[in-house]
XYZ file of N, CA and C in Angstrom:
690
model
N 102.782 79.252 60.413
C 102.604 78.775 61.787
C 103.919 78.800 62.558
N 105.030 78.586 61.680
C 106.656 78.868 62.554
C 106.578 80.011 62.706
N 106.494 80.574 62.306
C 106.279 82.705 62.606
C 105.526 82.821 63.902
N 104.373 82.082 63.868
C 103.600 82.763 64.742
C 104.145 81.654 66.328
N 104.835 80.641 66.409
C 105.730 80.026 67.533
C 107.157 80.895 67.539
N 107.519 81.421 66.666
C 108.758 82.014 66.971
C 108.238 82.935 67.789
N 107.221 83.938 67.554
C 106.613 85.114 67.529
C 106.066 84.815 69.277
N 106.064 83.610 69.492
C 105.172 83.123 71.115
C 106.625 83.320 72.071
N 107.554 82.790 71.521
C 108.812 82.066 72.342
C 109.506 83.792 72.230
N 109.295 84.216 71.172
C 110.208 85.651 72.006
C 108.895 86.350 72.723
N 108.065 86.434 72.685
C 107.396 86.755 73.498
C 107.382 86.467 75.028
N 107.415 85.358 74.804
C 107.505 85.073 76.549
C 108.927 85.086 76.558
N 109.795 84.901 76.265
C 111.352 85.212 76.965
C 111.565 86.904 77.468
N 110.600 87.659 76.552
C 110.633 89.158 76.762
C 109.965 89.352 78.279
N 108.735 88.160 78.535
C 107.918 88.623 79.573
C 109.269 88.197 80.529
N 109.538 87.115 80.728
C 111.010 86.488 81.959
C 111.130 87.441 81.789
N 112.646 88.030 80.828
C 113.266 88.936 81.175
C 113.072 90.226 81.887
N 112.123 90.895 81.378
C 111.207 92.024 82.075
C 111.035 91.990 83.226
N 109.924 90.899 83.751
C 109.451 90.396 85.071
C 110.854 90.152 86.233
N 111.442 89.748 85.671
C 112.935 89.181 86.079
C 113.685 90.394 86.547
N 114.175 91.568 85.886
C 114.745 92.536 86.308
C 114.040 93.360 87.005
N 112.619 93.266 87.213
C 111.960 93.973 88.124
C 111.767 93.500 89.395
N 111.387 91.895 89.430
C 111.632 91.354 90.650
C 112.720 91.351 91.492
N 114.326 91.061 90.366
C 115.502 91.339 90.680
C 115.474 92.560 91.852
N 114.894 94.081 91.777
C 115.293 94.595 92.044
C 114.109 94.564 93.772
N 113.419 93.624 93.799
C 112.837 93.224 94.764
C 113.196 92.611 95.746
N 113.970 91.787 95.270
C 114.694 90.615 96.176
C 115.606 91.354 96.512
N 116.363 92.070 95.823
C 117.624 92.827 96.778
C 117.376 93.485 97.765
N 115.658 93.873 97.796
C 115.943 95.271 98.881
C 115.002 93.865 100.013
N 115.414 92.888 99.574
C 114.212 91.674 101.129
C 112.829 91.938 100.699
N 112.088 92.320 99.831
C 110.653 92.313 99.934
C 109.831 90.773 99.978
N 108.967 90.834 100.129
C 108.389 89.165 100.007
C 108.197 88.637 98.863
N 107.746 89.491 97.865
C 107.438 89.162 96.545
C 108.074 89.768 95.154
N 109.301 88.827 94.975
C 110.416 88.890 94.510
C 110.537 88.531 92.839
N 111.966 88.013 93.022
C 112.180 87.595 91.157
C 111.300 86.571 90.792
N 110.766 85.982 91.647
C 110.514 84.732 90.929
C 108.796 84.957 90.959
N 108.402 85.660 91.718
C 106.721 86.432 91.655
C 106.854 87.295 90.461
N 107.839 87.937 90.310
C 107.002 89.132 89.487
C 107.498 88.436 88.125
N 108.203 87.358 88.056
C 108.569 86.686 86.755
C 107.582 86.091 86.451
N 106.778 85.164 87.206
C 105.414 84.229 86.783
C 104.883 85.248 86.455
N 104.361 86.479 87.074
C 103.454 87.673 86.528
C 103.078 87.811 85.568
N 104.865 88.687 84.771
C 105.023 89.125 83.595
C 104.652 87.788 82.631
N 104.930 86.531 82.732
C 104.517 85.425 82.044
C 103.302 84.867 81.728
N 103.161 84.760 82.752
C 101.406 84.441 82.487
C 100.239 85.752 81.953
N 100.812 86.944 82.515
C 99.806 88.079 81.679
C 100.274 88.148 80.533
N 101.662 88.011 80.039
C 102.204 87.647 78.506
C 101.140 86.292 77.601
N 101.345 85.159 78.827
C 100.976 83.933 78.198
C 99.512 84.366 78.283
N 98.720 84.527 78.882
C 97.319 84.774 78.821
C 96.529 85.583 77.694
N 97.535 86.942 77.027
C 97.534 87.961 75.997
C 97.635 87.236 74.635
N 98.927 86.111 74.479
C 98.745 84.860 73.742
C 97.960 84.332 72.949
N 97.078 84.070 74.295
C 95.650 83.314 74.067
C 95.141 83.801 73.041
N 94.650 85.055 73.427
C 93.749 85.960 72.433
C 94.161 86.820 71.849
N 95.510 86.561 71.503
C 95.678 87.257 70.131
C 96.132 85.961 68.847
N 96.159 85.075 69.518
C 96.351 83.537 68.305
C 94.925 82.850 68.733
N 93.743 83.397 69.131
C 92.947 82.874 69.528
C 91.796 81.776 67.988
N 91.925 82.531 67.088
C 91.906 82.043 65.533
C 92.596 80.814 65.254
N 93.972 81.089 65.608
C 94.589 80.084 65.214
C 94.631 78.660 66.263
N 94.318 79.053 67.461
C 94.269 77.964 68.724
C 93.074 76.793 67.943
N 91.947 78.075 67.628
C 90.366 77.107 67.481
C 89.759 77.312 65.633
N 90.687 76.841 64.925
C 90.239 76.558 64.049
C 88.703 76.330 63.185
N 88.301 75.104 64.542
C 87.242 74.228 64.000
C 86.047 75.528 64.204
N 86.154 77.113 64.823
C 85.197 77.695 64.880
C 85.153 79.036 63.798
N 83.994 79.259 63.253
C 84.355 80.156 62.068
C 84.565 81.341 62.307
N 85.601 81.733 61.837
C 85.895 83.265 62.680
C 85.123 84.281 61.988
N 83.812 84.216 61.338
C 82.821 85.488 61.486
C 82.237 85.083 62.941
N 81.591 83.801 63.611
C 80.684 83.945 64.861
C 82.229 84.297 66.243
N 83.432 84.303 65.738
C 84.399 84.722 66.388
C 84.615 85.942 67.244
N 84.632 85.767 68.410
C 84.876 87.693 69.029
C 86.436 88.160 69.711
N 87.110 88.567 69.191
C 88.347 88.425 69.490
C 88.561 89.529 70.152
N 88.742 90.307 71.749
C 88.713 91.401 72.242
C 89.687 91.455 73.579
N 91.190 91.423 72.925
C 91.958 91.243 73.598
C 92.036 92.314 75.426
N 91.058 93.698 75.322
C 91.072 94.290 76.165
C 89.771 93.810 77.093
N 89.314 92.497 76.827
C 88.623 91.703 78.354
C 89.384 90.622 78.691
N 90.513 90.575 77.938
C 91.739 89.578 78.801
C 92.520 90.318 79.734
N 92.894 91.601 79.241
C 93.104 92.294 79.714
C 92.557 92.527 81.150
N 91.193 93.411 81.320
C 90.634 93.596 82.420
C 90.349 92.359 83.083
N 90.569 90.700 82.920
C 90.751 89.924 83.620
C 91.667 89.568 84.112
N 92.684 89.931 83.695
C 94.503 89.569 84.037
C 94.684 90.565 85.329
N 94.094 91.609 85.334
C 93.761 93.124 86.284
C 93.408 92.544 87.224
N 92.157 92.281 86.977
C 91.197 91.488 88.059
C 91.895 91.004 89.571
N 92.380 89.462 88.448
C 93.434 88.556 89.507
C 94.382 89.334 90.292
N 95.285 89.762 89.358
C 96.195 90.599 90.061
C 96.003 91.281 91.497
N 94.837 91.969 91.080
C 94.172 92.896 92.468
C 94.067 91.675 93.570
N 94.031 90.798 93.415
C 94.322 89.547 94.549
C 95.490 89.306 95.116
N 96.049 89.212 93.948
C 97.305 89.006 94.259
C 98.279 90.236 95.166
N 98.176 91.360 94.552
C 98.330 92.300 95.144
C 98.186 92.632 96.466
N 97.106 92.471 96.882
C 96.219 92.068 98.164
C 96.643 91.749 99.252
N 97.524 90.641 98.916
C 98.739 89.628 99.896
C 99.540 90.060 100.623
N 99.781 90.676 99.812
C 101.485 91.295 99.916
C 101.621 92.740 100.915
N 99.908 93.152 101.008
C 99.788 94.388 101.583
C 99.684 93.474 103.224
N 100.428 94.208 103.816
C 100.257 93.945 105.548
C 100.549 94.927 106.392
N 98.959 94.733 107.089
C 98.941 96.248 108.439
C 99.837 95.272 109.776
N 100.891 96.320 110.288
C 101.284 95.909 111.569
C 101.040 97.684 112.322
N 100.107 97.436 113.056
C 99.780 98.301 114.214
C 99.073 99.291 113.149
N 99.970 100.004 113.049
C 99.152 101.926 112.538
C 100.106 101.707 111.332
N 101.171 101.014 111.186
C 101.779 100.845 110.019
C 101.069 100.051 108.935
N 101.372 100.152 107.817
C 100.745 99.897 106.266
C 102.137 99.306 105.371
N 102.387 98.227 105.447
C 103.340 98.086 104.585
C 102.755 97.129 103.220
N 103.971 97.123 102.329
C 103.887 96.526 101.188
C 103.047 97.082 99.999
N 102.654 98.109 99.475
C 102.273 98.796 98.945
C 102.551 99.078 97.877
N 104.173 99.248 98.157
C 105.173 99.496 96.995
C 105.310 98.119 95.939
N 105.225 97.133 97.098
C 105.248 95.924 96.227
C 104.058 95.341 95.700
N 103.044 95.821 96.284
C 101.912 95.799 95.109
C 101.485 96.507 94.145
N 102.017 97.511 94.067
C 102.100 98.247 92.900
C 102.875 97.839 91.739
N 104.166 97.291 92.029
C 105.410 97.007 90.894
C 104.759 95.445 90.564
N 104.227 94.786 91.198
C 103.161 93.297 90.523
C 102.113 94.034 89.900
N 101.448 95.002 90.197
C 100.219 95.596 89.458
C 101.160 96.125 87.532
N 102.182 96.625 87.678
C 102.382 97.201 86.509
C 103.322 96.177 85.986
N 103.677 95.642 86.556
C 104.464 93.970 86.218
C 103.435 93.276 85.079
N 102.157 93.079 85.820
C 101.347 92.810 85.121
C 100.856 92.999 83.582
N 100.784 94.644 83.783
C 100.649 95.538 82.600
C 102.021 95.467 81.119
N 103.116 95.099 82.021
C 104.208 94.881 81.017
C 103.940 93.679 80.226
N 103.663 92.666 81.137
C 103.241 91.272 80.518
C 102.568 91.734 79.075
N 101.121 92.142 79.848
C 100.163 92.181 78.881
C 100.621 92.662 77.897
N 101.300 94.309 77.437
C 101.983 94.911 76.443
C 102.473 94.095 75.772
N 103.628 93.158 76.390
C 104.526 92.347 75.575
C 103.535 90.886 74.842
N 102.621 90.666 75.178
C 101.416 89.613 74.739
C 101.241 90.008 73.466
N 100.816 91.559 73.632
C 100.084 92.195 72.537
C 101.502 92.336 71.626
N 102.417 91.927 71.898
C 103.579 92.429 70.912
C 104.071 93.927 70.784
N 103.777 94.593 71.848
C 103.869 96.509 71.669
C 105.489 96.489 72.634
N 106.276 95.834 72.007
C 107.401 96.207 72.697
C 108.094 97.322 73.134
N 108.265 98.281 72.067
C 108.810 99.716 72.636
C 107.925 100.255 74.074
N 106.455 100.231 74.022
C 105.891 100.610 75.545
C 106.473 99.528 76.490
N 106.351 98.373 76.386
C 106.969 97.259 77.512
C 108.503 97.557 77.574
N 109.073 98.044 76.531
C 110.359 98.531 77.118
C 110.603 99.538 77.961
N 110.105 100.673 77.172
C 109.864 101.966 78.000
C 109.055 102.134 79.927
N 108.158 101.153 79.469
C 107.422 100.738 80.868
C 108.391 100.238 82.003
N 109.460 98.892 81.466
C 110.498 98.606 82.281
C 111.214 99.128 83.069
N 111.696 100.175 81.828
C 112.950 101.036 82.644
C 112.129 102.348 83.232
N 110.813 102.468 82.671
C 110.463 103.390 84.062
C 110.239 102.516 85.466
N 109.997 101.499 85.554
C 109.849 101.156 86.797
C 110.585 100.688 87.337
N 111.873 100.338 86.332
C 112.916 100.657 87.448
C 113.881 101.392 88.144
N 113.532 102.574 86.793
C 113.921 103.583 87.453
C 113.272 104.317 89.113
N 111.761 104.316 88.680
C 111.062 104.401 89.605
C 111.369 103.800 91.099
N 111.424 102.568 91.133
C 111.891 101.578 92.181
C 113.214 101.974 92.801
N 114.375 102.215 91.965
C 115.889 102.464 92.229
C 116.013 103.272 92.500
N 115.968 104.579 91.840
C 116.126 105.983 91.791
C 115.698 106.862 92.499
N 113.643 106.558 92.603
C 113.416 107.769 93.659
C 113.863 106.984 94.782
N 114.027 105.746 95.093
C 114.288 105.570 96.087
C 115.939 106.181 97.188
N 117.056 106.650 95.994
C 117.487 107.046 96.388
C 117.329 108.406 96.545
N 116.034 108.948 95.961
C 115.848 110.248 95.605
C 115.302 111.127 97.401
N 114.734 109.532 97.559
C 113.746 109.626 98.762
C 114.462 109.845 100.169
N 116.174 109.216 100.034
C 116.953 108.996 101.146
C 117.899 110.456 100.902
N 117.744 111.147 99.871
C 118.404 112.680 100.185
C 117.433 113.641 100.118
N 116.631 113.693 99.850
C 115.616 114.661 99.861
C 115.058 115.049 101.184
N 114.774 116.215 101.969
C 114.176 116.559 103.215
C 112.996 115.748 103.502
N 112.529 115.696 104.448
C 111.120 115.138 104.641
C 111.275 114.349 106.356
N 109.787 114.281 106.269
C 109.317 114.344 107.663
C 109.276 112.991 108.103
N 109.633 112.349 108.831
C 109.902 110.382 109.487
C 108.481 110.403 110.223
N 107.971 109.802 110.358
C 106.790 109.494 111.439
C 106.610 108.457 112.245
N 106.507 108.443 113.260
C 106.215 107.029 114.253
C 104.944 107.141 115.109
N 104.949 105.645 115.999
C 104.019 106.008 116.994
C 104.562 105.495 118.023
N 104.860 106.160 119.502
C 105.473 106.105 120.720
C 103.943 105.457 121.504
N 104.621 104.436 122.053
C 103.472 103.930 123.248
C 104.468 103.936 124.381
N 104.174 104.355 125.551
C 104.974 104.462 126.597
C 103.992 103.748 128.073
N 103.818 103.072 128.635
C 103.136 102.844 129.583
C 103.639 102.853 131.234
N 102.904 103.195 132.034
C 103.255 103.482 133.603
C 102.171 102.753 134.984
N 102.837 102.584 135.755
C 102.181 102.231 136.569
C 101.263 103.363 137.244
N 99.733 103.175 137.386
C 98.669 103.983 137.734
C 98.880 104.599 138.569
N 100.235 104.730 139.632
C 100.572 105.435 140.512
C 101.719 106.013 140.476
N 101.812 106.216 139.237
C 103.624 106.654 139.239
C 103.692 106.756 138.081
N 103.147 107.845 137.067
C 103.048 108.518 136.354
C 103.373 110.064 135.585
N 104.116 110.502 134.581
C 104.203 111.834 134.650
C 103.336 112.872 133.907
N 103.028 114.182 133.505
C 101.777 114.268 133.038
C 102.317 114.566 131.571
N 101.263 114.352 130.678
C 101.911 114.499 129.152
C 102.513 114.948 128.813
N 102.576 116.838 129.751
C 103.172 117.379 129.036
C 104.567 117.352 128.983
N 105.147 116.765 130.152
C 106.436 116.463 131.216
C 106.849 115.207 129.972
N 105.723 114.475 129.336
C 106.814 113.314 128.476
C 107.021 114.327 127.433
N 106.123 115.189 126.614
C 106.592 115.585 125.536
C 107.701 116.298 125.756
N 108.490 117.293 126.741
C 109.191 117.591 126.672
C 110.700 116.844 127.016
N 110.455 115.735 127.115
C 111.568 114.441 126.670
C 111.787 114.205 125.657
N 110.913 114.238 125.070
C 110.517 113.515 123.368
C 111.274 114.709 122.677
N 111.018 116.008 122.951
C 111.227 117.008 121.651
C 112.458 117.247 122.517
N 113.649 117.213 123.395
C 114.971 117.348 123.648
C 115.600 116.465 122.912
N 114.756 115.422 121.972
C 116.057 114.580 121.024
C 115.474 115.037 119.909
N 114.875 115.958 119.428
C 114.892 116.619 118.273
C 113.040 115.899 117.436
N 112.336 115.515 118.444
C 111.306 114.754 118.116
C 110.087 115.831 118.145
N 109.546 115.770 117.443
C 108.064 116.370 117.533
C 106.742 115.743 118.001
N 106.025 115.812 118.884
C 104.546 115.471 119.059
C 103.598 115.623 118.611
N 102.185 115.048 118.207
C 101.620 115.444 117.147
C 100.112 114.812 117.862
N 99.294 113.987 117.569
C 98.217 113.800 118.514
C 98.826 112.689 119.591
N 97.847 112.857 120.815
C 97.944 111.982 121.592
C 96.475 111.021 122.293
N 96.827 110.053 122.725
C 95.572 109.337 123.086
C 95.844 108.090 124.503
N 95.336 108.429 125.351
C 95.182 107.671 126.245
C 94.808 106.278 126.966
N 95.322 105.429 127.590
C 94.165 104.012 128.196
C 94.660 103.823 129.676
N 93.579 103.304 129.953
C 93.785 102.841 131.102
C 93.519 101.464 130.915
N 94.567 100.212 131.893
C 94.968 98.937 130.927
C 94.883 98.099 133.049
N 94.182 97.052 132.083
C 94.380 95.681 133.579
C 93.796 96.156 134.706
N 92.359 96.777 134.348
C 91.908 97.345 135.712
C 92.219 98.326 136.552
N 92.377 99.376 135.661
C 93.671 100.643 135.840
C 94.896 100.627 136.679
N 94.955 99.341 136.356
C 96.564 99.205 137.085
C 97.734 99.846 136.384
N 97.523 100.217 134.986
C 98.329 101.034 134.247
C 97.812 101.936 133.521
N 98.553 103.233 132.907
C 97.784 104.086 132.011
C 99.113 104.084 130.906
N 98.681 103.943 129.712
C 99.195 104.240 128.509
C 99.287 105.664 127.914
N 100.194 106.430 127.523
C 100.161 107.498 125.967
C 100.919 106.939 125.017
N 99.855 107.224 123.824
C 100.408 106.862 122.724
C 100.641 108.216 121.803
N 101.393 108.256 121.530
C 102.079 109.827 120.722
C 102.354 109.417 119.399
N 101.749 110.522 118.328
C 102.216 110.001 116.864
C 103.418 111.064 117.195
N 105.090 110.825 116.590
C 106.035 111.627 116.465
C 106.366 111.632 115.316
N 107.142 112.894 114.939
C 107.952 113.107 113.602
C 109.114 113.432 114.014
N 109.932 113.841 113.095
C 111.406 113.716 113.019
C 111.860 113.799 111.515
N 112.591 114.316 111.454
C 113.651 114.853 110.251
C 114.748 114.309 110.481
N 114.793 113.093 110.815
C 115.875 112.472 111.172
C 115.777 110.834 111.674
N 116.189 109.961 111.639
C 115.337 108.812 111.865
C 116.311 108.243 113.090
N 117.383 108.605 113.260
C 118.446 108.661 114.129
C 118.003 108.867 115.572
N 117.140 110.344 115.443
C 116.336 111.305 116.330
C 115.426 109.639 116.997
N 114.865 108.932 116.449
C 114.304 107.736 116.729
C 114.804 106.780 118.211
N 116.249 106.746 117.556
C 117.234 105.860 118.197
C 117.580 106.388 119.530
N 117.833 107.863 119.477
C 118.282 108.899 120.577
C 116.839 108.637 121.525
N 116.030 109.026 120.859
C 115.125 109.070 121.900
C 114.490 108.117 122.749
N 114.652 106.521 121.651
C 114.424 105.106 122.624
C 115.435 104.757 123.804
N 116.874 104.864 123.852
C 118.018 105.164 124.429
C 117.478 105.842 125.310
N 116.887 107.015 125.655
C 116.834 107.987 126.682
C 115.826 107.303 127.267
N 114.436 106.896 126.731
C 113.442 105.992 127.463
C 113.611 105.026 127.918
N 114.783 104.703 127.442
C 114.786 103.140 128.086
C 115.727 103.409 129.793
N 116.106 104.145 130.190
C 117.200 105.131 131.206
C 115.981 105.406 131.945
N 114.830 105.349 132.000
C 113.833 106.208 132.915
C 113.372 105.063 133.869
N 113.620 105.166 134.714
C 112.720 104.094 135.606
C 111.949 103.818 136.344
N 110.902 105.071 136.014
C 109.234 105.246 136.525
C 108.743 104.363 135.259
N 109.112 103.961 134.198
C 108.468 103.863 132.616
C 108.256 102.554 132.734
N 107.180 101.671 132.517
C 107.095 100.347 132.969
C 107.626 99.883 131.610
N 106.625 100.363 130.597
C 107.321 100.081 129.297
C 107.468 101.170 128.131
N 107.885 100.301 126.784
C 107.561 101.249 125.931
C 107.850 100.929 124.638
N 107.137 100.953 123.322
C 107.500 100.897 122.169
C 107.228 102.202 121.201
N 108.151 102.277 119.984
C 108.561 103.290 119.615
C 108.713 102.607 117.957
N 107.535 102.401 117.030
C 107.149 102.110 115.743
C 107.195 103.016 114.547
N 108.348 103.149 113.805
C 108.397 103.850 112.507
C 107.274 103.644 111.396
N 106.373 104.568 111.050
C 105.534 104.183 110.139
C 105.777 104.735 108.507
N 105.789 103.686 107.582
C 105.582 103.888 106.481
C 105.406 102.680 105.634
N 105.999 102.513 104.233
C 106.062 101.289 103.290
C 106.908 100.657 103.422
């Protein structure tokens, strides 16, 4: 029975630690759900795995032939929750989708737990340092590599003093911006008309240049200019 408490206590110090350097690398970059989320995670899907694998030894008084011991429906319940949890953390602002990333690294946070429950350390190790490699790495992989920025430009005008689309796009693409669909309103009793432009850019800078130049126009009643991604 000391074997099988030693056997609990490195277990869960493995889940901290794990959970811990993954959250670690959460909190540094500001996400919401950090060291101390993805540490309960890894712990409790550790501590929950626990359960039912000392589940014999917890309940004695029951005879372990009418016993069903099937550690992979603790499993798909530890999943379950998670997907809740997960859930949270995801937030739409406008056409943007964020937090994604951070529900994913609690989703496999999870999965480490569980591994380390079951005692399969080399995968919960291996699992670790892929995800943090994953997390660290492409992320710097992501900030040299080519690729396309995307936003969405809302620009609005007074119903009488307006220019025609095509006259904005060729503002937009003199700071190195691309146009891509567009969509129209008429706002407050057509006292104003809106375009909203999805843009790209190979450059996120190209962003900055081009709010700078909109903001200099003074037919433009208003205007916002939203980077979309995770």
């Amino acid at each position: 029975m000391q074997i099988e408490y030693l056997n609990t206590l490195i277990n869960l110090g493995l889940a901290v630690l794990a959970g811990g350097i993954i959250g670690l690398e959460r909190t540094f970059h500001g996400h919401p759900a950090g060291f101390r989320t993805h540490t309960l995670v890894c712990t409790a899907s550790a501590l929950l795995m626990l359960v039912t694998v000392y589940q014999a030894q917890l309940l004695p008084a029951i005879p372990l032939a009418t016993m069903r011991i099937d550690p992979t429906r603790m499993a798909q319940g530890i999943m379950t929750g998670i997907g809740f949890l997960g859930a949270g953390v995801i937030m739409k602002e406008g056409l943007t989708i964020r937090g994604l990333t951070t529900a994913a690294s609690i989703w496999i946070t999870a999965s480490i737990g569980i591994l380390i429950g079951l005692s399969f350390y080399l995968p919960a190790a291996a699992a670790t340092v892929i995800t943090i490699g994953t997390l660290a790495l492409f992320r710097w992989i992501e900030t040299i590599m080519p690729s396309l920025h995307y936003g969405i430009l809302t620009v609005r005008f007074r119903n009488n003093d307006y220019p025609k689309v095509s006259d904005l796009k060729k503002t937009v693409n003199k700071h190195g911006v691309d146009c891509a669909k567009t969509s129209f309103n008429l706002l407050e009793g057509k006292k104003f008309i809106e375009y909203q432009i999805t843009i790209r850019t190979k450059d996120t800078v190209n962003f900055q240049k081009l709010a700078s130049a909109l903001s200099k126009m003074k037919h433009i009643y208003a205007f916002s200019l939203t980077p979309t991604g995770d």
